[in-house]
Short mmCIF file of C-alpha atoms in Angstrom, two decimals:
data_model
loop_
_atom_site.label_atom_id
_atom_site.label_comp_id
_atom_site.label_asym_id
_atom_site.label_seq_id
_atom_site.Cartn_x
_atom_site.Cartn_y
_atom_site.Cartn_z
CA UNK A 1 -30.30 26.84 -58.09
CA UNK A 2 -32.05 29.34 -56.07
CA UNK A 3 -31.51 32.95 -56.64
CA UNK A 4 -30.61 35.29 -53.96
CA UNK A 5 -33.88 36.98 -54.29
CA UNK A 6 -35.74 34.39 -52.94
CA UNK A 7 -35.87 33.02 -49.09
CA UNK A 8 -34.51 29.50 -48.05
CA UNK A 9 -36.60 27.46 -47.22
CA UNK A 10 -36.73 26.60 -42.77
CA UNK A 11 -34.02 24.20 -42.04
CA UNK A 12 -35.10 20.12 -42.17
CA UNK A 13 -35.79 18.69 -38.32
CA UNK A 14 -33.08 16.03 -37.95
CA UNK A 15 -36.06 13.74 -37.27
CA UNK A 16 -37.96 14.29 -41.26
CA UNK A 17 -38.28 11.26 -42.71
CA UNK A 18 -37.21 12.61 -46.30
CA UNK A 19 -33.82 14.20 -44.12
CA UNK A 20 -33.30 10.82 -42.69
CA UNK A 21 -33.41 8.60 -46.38
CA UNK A 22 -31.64 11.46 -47.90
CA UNK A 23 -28.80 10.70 -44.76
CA UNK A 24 -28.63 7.58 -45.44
CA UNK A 25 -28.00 7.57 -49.57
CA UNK A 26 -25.31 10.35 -48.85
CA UNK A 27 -23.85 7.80 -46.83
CA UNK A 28 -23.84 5.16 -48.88
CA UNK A 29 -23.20 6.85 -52.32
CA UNK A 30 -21.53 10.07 -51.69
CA UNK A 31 -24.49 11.67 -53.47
CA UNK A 32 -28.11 12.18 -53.38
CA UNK A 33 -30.28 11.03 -56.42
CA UNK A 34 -33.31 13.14 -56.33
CA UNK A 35 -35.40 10.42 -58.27
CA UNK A 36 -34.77 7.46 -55.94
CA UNK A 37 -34.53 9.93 -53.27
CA UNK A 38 -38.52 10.44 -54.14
CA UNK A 39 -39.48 7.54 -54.66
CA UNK A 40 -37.89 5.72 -51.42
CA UNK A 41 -39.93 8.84 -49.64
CA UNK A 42 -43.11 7.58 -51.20
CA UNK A 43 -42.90 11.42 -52.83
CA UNK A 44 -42.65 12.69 -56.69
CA UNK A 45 -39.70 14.32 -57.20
CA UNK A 46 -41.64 17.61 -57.75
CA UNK A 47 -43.25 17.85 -54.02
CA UNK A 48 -39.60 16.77 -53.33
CA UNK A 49 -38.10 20.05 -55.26
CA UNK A 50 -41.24 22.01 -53.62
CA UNK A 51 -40.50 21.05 -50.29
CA UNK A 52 -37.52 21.07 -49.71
CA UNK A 53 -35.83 23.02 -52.50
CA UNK A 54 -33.11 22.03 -54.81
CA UNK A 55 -30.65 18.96 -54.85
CA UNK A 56 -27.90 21.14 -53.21
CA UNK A 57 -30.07 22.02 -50.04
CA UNK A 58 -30.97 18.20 -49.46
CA UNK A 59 -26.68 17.40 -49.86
CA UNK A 60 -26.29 20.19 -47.32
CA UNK A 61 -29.27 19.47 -45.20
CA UNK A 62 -27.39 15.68 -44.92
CA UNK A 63 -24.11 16.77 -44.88
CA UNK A 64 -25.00 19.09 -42.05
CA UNK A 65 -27.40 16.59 -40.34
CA UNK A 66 -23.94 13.99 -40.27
CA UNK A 67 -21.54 16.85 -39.48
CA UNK A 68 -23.97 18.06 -36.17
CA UNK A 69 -23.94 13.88 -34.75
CA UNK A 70 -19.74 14.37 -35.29
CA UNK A 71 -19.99 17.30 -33.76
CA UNK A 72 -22.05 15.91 -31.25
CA UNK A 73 -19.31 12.94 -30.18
CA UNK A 74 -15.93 15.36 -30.74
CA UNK A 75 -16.87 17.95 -28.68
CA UNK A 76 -17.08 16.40 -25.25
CA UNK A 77 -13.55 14.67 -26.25
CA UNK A 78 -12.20 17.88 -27.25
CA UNK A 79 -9.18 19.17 -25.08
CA UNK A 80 -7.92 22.17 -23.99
CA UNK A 81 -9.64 25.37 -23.85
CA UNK A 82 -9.73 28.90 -25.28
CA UNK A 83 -8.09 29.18 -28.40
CA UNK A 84 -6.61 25.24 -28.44
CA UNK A 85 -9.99 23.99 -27.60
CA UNK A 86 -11.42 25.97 -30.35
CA UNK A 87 -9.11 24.58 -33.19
CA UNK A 88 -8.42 21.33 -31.64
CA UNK A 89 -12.58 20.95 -32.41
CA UNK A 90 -11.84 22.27 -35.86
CA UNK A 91 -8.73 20.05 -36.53
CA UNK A 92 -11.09 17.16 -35.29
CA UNK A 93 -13.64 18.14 -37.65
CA UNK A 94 -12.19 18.29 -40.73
CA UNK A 95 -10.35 14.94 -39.85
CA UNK A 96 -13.34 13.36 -39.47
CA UNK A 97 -14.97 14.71 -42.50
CA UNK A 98 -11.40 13.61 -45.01
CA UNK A 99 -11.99 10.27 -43.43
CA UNK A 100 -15.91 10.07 -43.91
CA UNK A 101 -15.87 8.22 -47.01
CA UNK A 102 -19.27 9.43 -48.38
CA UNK A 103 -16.98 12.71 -48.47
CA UNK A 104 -13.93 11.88 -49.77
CA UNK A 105 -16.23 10.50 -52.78
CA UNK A 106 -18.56 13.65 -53.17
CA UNK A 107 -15.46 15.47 -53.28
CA UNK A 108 -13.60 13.78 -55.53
CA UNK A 109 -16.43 12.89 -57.96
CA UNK A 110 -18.78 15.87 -57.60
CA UNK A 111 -15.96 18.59 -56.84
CA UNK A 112 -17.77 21.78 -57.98
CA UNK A 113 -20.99 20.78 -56.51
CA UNK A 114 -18.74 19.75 -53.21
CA UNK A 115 -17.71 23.57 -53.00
CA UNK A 116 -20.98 25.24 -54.05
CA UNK A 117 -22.45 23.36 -51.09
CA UNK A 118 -20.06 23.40 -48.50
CA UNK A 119 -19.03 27.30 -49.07
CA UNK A 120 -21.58 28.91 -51.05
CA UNK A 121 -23.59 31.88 -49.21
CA UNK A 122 -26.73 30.30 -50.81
CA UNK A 123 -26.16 26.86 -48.98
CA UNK A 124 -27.26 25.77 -45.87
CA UNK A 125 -23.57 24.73 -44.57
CA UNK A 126 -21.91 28.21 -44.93
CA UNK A 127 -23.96 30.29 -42.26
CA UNK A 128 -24.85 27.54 -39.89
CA UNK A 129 -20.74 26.52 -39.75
CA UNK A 130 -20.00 30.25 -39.12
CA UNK A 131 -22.42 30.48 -36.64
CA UNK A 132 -21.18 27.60 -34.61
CA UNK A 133 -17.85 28.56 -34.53
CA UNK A 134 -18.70 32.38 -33.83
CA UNK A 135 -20.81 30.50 -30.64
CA UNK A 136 -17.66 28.64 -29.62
CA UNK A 137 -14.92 31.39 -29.72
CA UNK A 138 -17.87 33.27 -27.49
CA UNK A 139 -17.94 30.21 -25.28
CA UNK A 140 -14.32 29.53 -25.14
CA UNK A 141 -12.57 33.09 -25.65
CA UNK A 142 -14.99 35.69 -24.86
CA UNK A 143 -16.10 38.14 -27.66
CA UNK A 144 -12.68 39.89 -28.62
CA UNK A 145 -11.98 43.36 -28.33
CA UNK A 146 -11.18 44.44 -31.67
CA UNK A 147 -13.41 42.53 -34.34
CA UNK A 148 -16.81 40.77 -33.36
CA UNK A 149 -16.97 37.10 -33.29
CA UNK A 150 -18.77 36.44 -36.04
CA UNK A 151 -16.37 37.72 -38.08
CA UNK A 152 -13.84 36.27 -36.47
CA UNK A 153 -15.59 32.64 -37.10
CA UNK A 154 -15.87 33.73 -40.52
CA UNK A 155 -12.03 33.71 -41.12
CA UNK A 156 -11.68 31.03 -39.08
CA UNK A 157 -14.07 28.75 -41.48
CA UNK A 158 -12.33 29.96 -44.65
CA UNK A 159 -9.12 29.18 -43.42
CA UNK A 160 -10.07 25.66 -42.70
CA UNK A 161 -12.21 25.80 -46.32
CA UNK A 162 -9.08 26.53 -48.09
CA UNK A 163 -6.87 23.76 -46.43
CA UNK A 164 -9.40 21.73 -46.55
CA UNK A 165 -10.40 22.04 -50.30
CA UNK A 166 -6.66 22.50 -51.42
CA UNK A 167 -6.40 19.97 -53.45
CA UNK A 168 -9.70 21.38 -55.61
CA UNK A 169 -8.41 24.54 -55.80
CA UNK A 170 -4.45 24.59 -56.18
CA UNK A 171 -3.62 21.17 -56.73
CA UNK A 172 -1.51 21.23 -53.19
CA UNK A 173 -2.68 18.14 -51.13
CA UNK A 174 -4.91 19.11 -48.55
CA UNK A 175 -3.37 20.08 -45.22
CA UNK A 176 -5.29 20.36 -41.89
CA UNK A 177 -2.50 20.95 -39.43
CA UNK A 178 -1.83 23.77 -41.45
CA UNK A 179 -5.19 24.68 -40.76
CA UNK A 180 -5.30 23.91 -37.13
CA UNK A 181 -1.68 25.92 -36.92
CA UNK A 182 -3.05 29.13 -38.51
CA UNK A 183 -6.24 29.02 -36.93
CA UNK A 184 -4.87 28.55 -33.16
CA UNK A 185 -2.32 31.98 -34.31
CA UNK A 186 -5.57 34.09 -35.57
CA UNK A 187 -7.77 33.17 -32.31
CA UNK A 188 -4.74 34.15 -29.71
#
C-alpha cells in the first residue's frame, strides 16, 4: 500500500490499454489479478506495480473507469432538479453499482479490500466521488450559504457509503432508499 508520504500517481486515461484489460477482468471476475493482468498487457508485473502503482489503484482506476460510463448514461435520465435531481443520481448510482455483478462479487468476496478502495483517502474513488458530487450540488443547488460544497458532498458520499456498505459493517442489509431519503433531507 502506498503511504501517505508519497504522491499518487496521475490518474489512468480511460483510453490506456493496461486501464482497458484491467476493465475488462474486473468485469468478468470481480477482481484484478496483477499477474495475468501483466501478462495479457504484454508487461511484467513489476513495470505494472511501477506504473501504475499498487493492486488497489488499478481496482479503483476500473471501478472508477465503469462507474464514470454509468454515470455517463444515468445522468441525462436523471429527473428532477436541485436537491431531488441530486439524490435521484445518487439513488441511481448505487443501484446500479448493487446490481453490477463484478460488484456484488468484489464485495462479498474481497470485503476489506472493497472498503479500502471505495472509501479510503489513499484511493482513487474517495476524492474523485466527492468531487463530483460537490460539482453537482454547485450545478443543481448553488453553493450553500452556511457550509461549502465540498463538504457538503463529503457527507453526502458517506451517507450513501454507509447504506451502501451496511451489510459489511453492521450486519443490517444494505438500504439505498434510506440513503436517497437522508440525503434529499441534508441537501434541502
Amino acid at each position: 500500500m502506498m503511504s501517505q508520504m508519497q504522491e499518487a500517481p496521475p490518474p489512468l486515461p480511460p483510453d490506456e490499454p493496461v486501464l482497458r484489460a484491467a476493465v475488462a477482468m474486473f468485469l468478468r471476475d470481480g477482481w484484478i489479478d496483477a499477474r495475468a493482468l501483466a501478462a495479457e498487457a504484454g508487461i511484467g508485473r513489476a513495470t505494472l506495480y511501477r506504473r501504475y502503482g499498487d493492486r488497489d489503484r488499478l481496482i479503483g482506476e476500473a471501478i472508477w473507469a465503469i462507474a464514470t460510463t454509468e454515470f455517463a448514461q444515468i445522468y441525462p435520465r436523471s429527473r428532477g432538479q436541485g436537491a431531488d435531481k441530486v439524490a435521484d443520481l445518487v439513488h441511481a448510482m448505487l443501484s446500479t453499482s448493487a446490481q453490477l455483478p463484478a460488484m456484488r462479487r468484489f464485495v462479498a468476496e474481497h470485503p476489506d479490500t472493497a472498503l479500502r478502495v471505495m472509501t479510503s483517502r489513499d484511493g482513487v474513488i474517495q476524492d474523485r466521488i466527492v468531487e463530483t458530487v460537490s460539482r453537482l450540488i454547485q450545478s443543481e443547488i448553488g453553493e450553500p450559504d452556511d457550509i461549502d460544497a465540498p463538504t457538503l458532498a463529503y457527507a453526502v458520499v458517506r451517507v450513501a457509503e454507509s447504506f451502501y456498505y451496511r451489510e459489511l459493517l453492521t450486519g443490517q442489509p444494505t438500504d439505498i432508499s434510506a440513503a436517497t431519503t437522508i440525503i434529499r433531507r441534508l441537501l434541502r
